[in-house]
Coordinates of C-alpha atoms in Angstrom, one line a residue:
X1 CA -50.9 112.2 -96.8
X2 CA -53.8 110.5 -95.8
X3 CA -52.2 109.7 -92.5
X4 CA -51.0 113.3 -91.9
X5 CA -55.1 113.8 -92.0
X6 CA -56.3 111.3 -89.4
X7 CA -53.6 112.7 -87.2
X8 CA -55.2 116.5 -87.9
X9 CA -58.7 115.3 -87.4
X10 CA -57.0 113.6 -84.0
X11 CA -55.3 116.5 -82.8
X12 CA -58.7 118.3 -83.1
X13 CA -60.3 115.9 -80.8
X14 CA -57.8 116.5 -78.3
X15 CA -56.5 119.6 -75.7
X16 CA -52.7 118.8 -75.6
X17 CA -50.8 119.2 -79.0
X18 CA -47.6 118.6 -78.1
X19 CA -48.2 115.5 -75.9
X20 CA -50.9 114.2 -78.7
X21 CA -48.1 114.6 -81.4
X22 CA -45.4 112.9 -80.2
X23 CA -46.9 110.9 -77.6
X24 CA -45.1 110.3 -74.3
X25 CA -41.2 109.4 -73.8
X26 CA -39.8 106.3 -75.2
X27 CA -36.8 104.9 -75.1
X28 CA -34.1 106.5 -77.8
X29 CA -30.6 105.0 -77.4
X30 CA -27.8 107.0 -76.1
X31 CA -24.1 106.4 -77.1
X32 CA -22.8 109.3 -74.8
X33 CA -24.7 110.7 -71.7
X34 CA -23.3 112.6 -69.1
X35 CA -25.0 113.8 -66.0
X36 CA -24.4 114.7 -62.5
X37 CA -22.7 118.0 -60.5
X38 CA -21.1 120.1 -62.9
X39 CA -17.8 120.3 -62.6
X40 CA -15.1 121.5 -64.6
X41 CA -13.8 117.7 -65.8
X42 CA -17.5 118.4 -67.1
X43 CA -17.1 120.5 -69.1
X44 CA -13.4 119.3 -70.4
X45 CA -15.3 115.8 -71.2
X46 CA -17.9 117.8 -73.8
X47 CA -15.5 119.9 -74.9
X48 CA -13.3 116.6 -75.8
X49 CA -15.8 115.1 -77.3
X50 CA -17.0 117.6 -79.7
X51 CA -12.8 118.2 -80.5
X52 CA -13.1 121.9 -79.9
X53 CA -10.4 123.8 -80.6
X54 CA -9.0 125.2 -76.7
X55 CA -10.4 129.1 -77.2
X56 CA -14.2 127.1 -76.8
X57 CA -12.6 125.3 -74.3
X58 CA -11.2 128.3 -72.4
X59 CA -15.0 130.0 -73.1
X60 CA -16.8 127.2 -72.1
X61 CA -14.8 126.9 -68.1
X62 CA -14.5 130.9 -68.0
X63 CA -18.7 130.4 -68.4
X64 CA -18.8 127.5 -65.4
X65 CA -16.5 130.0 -63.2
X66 CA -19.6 132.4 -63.7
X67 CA -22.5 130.3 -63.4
X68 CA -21.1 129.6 -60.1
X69 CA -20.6 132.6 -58.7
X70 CA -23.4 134.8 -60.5
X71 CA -26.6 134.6 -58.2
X72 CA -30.0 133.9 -59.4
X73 CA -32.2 136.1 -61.4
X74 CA -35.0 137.2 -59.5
X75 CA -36.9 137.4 -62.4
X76 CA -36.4 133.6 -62.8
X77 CA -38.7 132.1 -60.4
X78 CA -40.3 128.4 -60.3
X79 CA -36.2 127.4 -62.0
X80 CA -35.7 125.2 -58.6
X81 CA -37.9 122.6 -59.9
X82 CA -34.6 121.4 -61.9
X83 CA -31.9 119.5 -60.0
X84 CA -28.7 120.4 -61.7
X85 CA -26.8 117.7 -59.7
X86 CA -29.0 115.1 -61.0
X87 CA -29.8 116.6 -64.3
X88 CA -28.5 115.0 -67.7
X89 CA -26.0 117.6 -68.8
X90 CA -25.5 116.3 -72.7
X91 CA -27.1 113.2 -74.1
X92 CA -25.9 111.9 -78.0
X93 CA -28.1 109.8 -79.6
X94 CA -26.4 106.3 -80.7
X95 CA -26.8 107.5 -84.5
X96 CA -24.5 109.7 -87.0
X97 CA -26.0 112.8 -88.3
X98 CA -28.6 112.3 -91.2
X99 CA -28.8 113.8 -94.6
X100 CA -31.6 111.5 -95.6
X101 CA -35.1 111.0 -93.0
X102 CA -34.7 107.0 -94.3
X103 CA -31.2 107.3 -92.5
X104 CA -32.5 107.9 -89.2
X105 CA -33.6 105.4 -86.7
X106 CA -37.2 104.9 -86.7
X107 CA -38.1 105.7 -83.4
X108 CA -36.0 109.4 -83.9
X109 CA -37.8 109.7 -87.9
X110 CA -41.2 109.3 -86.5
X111 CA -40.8 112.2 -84.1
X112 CA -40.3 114.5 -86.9
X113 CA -42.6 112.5 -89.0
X114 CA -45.6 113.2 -86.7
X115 CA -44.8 116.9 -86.4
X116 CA -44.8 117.3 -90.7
X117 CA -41.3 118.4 -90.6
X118 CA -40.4 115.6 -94.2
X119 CA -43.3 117.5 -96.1
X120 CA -42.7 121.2 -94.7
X121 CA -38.6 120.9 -95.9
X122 CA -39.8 119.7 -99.4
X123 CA -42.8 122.8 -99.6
X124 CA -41.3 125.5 -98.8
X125 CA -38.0 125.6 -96.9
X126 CA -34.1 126.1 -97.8
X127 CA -32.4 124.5 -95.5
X128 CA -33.7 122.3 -92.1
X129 CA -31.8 120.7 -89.4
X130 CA -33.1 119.1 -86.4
X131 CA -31.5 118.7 -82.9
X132 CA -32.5 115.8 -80.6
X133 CA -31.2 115.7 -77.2
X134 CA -28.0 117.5 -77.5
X135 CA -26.9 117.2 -81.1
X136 CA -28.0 117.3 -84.5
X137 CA -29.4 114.5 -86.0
X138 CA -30.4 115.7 -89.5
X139 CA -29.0 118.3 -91.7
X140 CA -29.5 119.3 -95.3
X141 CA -29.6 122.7 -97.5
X142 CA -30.7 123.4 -100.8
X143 CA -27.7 123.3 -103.4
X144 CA -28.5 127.3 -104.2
X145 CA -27.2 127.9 -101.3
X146 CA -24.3 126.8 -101.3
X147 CA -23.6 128.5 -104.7
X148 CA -24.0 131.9 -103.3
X149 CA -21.7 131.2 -100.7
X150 CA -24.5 130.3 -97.8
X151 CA -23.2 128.7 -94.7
X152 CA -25.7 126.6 -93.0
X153 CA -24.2 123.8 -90.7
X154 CA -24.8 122.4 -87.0
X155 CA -22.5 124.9 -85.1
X156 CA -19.9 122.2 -83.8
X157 CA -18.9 121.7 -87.6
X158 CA -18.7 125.9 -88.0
X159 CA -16.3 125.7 -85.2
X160 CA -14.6 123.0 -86.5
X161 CA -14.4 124.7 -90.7
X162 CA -14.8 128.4 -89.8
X163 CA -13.2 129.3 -86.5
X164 CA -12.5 132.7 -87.4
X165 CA -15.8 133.6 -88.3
X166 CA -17.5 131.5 -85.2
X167 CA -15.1 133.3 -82.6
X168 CA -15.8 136.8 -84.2
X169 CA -19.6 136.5 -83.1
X170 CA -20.1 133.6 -80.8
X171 CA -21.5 135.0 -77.7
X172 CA -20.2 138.5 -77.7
X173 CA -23.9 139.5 -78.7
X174 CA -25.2 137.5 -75.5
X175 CA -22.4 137.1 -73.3
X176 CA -22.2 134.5 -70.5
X177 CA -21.9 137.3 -67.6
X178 CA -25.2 138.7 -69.0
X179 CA -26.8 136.3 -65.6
X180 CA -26.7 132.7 -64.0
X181 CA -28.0 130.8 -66.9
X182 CA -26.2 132.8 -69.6
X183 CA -23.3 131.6 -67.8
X184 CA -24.4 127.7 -67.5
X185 CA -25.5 127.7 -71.2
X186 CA -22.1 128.9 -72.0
X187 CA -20.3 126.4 -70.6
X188 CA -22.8 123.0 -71.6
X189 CA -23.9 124.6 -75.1
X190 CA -24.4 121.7 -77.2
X191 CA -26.1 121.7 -80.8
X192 CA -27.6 124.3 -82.9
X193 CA -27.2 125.8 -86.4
X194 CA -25.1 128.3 -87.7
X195 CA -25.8 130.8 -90.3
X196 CA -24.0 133.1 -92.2
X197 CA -25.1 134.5 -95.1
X198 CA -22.5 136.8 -97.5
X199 CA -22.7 140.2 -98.4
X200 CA -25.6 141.4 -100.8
X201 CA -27.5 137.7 -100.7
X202 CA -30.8 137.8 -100.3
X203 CA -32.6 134.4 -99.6
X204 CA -36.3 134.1 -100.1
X205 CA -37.0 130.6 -98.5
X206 CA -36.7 129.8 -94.4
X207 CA -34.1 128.2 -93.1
X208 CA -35.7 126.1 -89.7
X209 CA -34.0 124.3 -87.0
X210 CA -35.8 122.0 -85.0
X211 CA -35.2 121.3 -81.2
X212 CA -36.5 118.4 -79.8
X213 CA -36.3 117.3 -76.4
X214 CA -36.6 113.4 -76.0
X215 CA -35.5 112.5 -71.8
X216 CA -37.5 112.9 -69.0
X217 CA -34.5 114.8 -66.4
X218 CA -32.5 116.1 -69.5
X219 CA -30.7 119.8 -69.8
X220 CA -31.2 121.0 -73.7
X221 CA -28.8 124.1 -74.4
X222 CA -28.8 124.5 -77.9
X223 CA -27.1 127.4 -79.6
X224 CA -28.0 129.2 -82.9
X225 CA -26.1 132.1 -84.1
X226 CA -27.2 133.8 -87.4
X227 CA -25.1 136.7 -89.3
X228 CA -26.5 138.7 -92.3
X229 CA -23.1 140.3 -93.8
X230 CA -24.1 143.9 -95.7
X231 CA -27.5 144.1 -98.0
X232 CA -27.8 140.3 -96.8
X233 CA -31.3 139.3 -96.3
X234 CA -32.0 135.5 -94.6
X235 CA -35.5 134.7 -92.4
X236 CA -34.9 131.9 -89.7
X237 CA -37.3 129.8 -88.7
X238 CA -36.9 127.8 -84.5
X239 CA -39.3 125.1 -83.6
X240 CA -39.4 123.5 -80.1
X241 CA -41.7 120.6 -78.7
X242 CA -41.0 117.4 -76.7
X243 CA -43.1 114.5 -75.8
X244 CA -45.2 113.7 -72.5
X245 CA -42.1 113.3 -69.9
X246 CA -42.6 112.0 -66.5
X247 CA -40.6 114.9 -64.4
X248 CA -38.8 118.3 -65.9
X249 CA -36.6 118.9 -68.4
X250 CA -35.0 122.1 -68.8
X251 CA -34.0 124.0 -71.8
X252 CA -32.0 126.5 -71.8
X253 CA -31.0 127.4 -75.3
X254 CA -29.3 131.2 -77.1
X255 CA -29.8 133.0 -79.8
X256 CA -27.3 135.0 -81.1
X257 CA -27.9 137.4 -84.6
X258 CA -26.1 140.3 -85.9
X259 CA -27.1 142.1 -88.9
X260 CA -24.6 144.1 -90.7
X261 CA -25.0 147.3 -92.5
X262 CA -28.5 147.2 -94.9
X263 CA -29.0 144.0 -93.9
X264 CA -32.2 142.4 -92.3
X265 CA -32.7 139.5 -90.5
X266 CA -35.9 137.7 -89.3
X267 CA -36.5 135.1 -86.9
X268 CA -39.6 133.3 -85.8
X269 CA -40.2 131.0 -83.1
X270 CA -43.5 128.9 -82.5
X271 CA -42.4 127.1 -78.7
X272 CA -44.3 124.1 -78.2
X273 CA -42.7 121.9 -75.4
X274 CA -44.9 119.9 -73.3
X275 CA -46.2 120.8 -70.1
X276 CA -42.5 119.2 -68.7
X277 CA -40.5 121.7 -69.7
X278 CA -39.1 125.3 -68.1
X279 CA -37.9 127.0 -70.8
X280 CA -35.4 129.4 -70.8
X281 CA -34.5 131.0 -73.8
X282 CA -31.8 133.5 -74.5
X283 CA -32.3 135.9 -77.6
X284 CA -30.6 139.0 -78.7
X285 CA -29.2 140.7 -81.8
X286 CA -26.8 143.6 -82.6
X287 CA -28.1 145.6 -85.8
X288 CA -25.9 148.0 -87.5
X289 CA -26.2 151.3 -89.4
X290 CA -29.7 150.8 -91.8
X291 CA -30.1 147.2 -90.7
X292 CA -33.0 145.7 -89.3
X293 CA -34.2 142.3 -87.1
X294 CA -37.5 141.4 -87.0
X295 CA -38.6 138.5 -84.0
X296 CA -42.1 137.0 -84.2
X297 CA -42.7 134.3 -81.0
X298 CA -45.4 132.4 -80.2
X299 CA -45.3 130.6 -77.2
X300 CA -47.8 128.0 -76.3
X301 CA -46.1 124.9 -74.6
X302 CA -44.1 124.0 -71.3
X303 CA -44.8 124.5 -68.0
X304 CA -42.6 127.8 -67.2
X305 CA -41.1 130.0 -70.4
X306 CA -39.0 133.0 -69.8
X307 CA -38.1 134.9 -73.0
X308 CA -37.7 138.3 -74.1
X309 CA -36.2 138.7 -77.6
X310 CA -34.2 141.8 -77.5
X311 CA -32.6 144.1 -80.1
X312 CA -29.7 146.3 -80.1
X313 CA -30.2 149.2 -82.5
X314 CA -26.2 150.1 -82.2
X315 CA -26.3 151.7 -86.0
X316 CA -27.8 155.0 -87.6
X317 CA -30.9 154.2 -89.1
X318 CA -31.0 150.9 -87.9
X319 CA -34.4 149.2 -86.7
X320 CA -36.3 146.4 -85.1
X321 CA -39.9 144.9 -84.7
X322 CA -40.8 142.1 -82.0
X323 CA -44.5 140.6 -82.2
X324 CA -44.7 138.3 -79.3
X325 CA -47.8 136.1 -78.5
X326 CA -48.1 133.6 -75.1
X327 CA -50.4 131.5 -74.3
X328 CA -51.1 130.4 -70.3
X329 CA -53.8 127.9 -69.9
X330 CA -54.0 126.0 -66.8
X331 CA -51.4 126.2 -63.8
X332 CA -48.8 127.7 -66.4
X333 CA -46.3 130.8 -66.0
X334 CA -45.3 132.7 -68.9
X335 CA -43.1 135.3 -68.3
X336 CA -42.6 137.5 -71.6
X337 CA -41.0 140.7 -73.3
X338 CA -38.9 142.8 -75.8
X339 CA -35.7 144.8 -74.9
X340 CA -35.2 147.7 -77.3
X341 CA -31.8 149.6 -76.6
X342 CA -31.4 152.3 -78.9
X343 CA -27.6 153.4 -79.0
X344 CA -27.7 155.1 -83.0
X345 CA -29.0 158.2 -84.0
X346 CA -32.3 158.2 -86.3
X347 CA -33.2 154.7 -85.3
X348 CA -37.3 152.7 -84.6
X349 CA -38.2 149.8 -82.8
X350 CA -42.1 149.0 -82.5
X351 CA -43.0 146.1 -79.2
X352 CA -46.3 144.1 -80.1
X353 CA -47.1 141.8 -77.0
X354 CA -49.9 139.5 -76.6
X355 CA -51.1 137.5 -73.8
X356 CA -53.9 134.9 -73.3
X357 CA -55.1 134.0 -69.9
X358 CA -56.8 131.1 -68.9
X359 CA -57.8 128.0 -66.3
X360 CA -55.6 130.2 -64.1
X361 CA -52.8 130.8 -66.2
X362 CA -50.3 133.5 -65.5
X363 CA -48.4 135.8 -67.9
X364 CA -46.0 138.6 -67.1
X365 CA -44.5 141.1 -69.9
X366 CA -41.0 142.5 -69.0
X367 CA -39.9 144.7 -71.3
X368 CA -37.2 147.4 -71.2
X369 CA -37.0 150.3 -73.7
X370 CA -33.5 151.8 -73.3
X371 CA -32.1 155.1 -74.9
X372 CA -29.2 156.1 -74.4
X373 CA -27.9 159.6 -74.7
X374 CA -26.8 160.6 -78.2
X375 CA -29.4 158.4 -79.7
X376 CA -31.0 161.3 -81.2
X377 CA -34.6 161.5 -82.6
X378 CA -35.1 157.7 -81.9
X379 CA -38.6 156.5 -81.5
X380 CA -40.0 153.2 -79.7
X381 CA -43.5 152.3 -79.6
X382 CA -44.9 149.7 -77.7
X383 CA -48.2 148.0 -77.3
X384 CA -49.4 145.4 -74.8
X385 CA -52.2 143.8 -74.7
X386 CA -53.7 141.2 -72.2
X387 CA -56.7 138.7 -73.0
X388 CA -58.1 137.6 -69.7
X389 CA -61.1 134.4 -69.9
X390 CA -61.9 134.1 -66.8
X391 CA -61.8 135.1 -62.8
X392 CA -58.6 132.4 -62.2
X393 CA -56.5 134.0 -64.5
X394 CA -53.8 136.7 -64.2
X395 CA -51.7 139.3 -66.6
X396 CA -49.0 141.2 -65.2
X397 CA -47.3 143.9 -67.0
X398 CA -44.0 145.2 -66.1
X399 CA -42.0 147.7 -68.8
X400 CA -39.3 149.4 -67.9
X401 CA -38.7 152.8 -70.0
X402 CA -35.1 154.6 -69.3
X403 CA -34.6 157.8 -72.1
X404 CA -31.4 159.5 -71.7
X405 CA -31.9 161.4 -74.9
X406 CA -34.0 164.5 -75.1
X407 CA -34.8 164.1 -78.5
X408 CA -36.2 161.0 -77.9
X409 CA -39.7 159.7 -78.3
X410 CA -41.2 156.5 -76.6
X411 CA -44.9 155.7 -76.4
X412 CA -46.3 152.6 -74.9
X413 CA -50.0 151.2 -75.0
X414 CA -51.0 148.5 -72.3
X415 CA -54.9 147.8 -72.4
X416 CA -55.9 144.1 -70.7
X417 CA -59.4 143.0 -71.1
X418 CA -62.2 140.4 -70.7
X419 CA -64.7 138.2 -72.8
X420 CA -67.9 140.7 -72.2
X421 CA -71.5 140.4 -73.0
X422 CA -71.6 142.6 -75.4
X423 CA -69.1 141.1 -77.8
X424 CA -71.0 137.9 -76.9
X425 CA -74.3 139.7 -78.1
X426 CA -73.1 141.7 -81.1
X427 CA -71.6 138.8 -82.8
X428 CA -74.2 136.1 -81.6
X429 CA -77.1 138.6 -83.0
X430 CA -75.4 138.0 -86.5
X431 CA -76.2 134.2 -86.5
X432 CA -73.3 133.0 -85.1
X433 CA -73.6 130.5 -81.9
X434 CA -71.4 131.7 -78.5
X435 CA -69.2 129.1 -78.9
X436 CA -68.4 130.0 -82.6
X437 CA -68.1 133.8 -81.0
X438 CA -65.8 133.5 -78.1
X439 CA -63.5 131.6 -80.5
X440 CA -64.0 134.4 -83.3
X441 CA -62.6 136.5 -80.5
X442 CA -59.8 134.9 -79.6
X443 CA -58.2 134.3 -83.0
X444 CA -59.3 138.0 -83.9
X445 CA -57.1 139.1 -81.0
X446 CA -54.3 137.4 -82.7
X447 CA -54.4 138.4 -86.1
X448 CA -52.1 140.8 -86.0
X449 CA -49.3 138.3 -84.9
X450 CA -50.4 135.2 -87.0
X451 CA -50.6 137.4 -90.2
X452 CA -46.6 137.8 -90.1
X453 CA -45.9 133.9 -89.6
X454 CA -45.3 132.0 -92.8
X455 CA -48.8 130.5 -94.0
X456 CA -47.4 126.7 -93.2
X457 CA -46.6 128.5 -89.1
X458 CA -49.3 130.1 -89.0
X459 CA -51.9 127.5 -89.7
X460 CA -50.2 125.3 -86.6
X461 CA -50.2 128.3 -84.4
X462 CA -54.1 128.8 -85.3
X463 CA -54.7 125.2 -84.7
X464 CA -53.4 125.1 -81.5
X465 CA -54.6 127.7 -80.4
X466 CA -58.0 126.2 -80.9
X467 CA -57.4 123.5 -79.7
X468 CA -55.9 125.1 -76.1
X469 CA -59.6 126.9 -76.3
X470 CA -61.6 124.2 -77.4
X471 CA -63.9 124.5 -74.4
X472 CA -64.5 128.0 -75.1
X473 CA -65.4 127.3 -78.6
X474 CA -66.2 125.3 -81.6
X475 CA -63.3 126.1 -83.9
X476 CA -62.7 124.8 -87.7

């Protein structure tokens, strides 16, 4: 505990979480690693080694016939950085998979170690497992779980146990023709959790995965799919960071939920890769009649993100919230925004989208709202808001409303603004110093996201942010 301290009273001294809490790369062991052009012997080499069963197989070369031929998103810009030829496609680590930290080899335990994952499993969550590289390393779930008929396993086991009920979902709700990098993530997917939680269970602790990106060069394409069956309530929790690497890494990782009738699902990210890292990260969930999905994301790390957690509200009565926050500071793109598509009749989504600008950092939102005709009396609100700190920086915001349905109502809010002199004056005037202001006002502008993270979440998200504005404040 005492150590976990020091470290907090270090991370406070510095500018660069991720990098100050894991350090930069170090050598981890590899007992399979596969790089070079992808091909489709590729592909047929992962797929042997994971055993899959030949529909994956047949999903995972349909997926490389795609990537090839799809073009590139023009949305997707800075991606040529990453040389797929030279890139390191799927990388095990020379170790089984861990029930126990102790079981892990040290230099894999102390990443997780330095990030508090040991003490936040024990506190407060259900289940954890953590990815490093391209598989799972660690894995373990409360035994209440399992008693009300819980499924919580790395996905290549659920393929393995529960074929059926993988095949049903497995990227149907994000399917590989959806673009280019749909496409290449379906064919090298590799790690992830899957969830499936049965009809009428409601479970009150987080379940978290963990991704971890440990090679300088390296592709991560993790894939988590969660299903609520009816009434079912589960809350997931997705954590990303990676050490100081010495060129790009790319991740490009999926999401996959579905929420049956009555049920709700919520998912929260908090993104910290290092400044080495585009991230690409596919999200989108199918809610039926009554059901709702909640996203919260904050995005702080890497050096590119593109994400835009998206909702489809197919049944009556369904609905959907997304609170997303992104931080750009320094020469940093984050490219952001919800998709809403209303199809049911009756049914609500609410956007939230925060941005924070600074050192000449760039973010875009890029959000669609989408109803389609027979989607009567749905409404969408959505409300973006931009934070700009100085003359360098930029916020772009790009929505995209289509309304086919005459019954329908959409609003959207976009307001950006600017540290001023009189916020500056009104709070300094009540005894507080400029420094201790300009920070008030940054955290203030957050509160509305941080509030619906889980206290342990939201006190990391708080302190990174101050520490990403340290020079514009003296926070804590």
């Amino acid at each position: 505990m005492g150590e976990m301290v020091e470290l907090k009273k270090e991370l406070l001294r510095d500018v660069d979480l991720a990098e100050r809490l894991l350090g930069r790369e170090r050598p981890v062991k590899s007992e399979i690693e596969i790089r070079g052009k992808i091909t489709r012997s590729t592909i047929e080499e992962i797929s042997r080694i994971k055993k899959e069963p030949e529909w994956m197989k047949r999903l995972r070369l349909r997926s490389l016939e795609l990537f090839y031929k799809l073009p590139t998103p023009k949305w997707l810009v800075g991606i040529d950085v990453i040389d797929l030829d030279e890139m390191i496609v799927y990388s095990k680590p020379e170790t089984e998979r861990a029930s126990s930290w102790e079981e892990l080899p040290k230099e894999i335990r102390e990443f997780y170690e330095r990030l508090g994952l040991p003490e936040i499993e024990a506190r407060f969550l259900s289940g954890l497992s953590a990815v490093f590289d391209s598989e799972t390393v660690y894995a373990r779930v409360k035994k209440y779980l399992e008693e009300k008929g819980v499924i919580v396993m790395p996905i290549e086991e659920a393929v393995q146990k529960y074929p059926d009920l993988v095949k049903r979902y497995f990227m149907r709700v994000f399917p590989p023709s959806d673009h280019k990098f749909a496409a290449l993530h379906g064919a090298l997917w590799s790690g992830g959790t899957f969830i499936y939680v049965p009809r009428g269970v409601k479970i009150r602790e987080p379940i978290e995965s963990f991704f971890l990106i440990g090679k300088s060069g390296e592709g991560q394409f993790e894939h988590s799919l969660i299903v609520a069956d009816e009434g079912a309530y589960v809350e997931w929790i997705e954590g990303c960071s990676a050490p100081r690497l010495t060129k790009f890494s790319f991740h490009d990782g999926m999401v996959e939920a579905y929420a049956h009738r009555n049920a709700t699902i919520k998912i929260i990210t908090v993104q910290n890769w290092s400044k080495d890292v585009i991230n690409l990260n596919n999200k989108r969930a199918i809610a039926e009649e009554g059901a709702r999905v909640d996203w919260v994301e904050g995005s702080i790390g890497s050096k590119m993100t593109f994400v835009y957690p998206s909702t489809i509200l197919k049944g009556d009565n369904s609905s959907s919230r997304s609170a997303v926050v992104t931080i750009a500071k320094g020469p940093y793109l984050k490219d952001s925004g919800s998709k809403m598509i209303h199809v049911g009749r009756n049914t609500r989504s609410q956007v939230i989208n925060k941005t924070i600008s600074a050192d000449g950092g760039i973010n875009v939102y890029r959000g669609i709202i989408r109803i389609v005709k027979g989607a009567r009396n749905a409404v969408a609100n959505v409300e973006c808001e931009s934070l700009i700190l100085d003359d360098k920086s930029k916020a772009h915001t790009y929505p995209h409303n289509q309304v086919d349905e005459p019954t329908a109502s959409v609003n959207h809010e976009a307001t950006t603004g600017r540290l001023t002199e009189p916020q500056l004056f009104y709070l300094t005037s009540r005894g507080l110093t400029e420094e201790e202001a300009k920070s008030l006002i940054v955290l203030g502008f957050l509160e509305d996201v941080l509030k619906e993270l889980p206290f342990e979440y939201a006190n990391v998200l708080t302190k990174v942010v101050r520490l990403e504005f340290s020079e514009y404040g003296a926070f804590g």
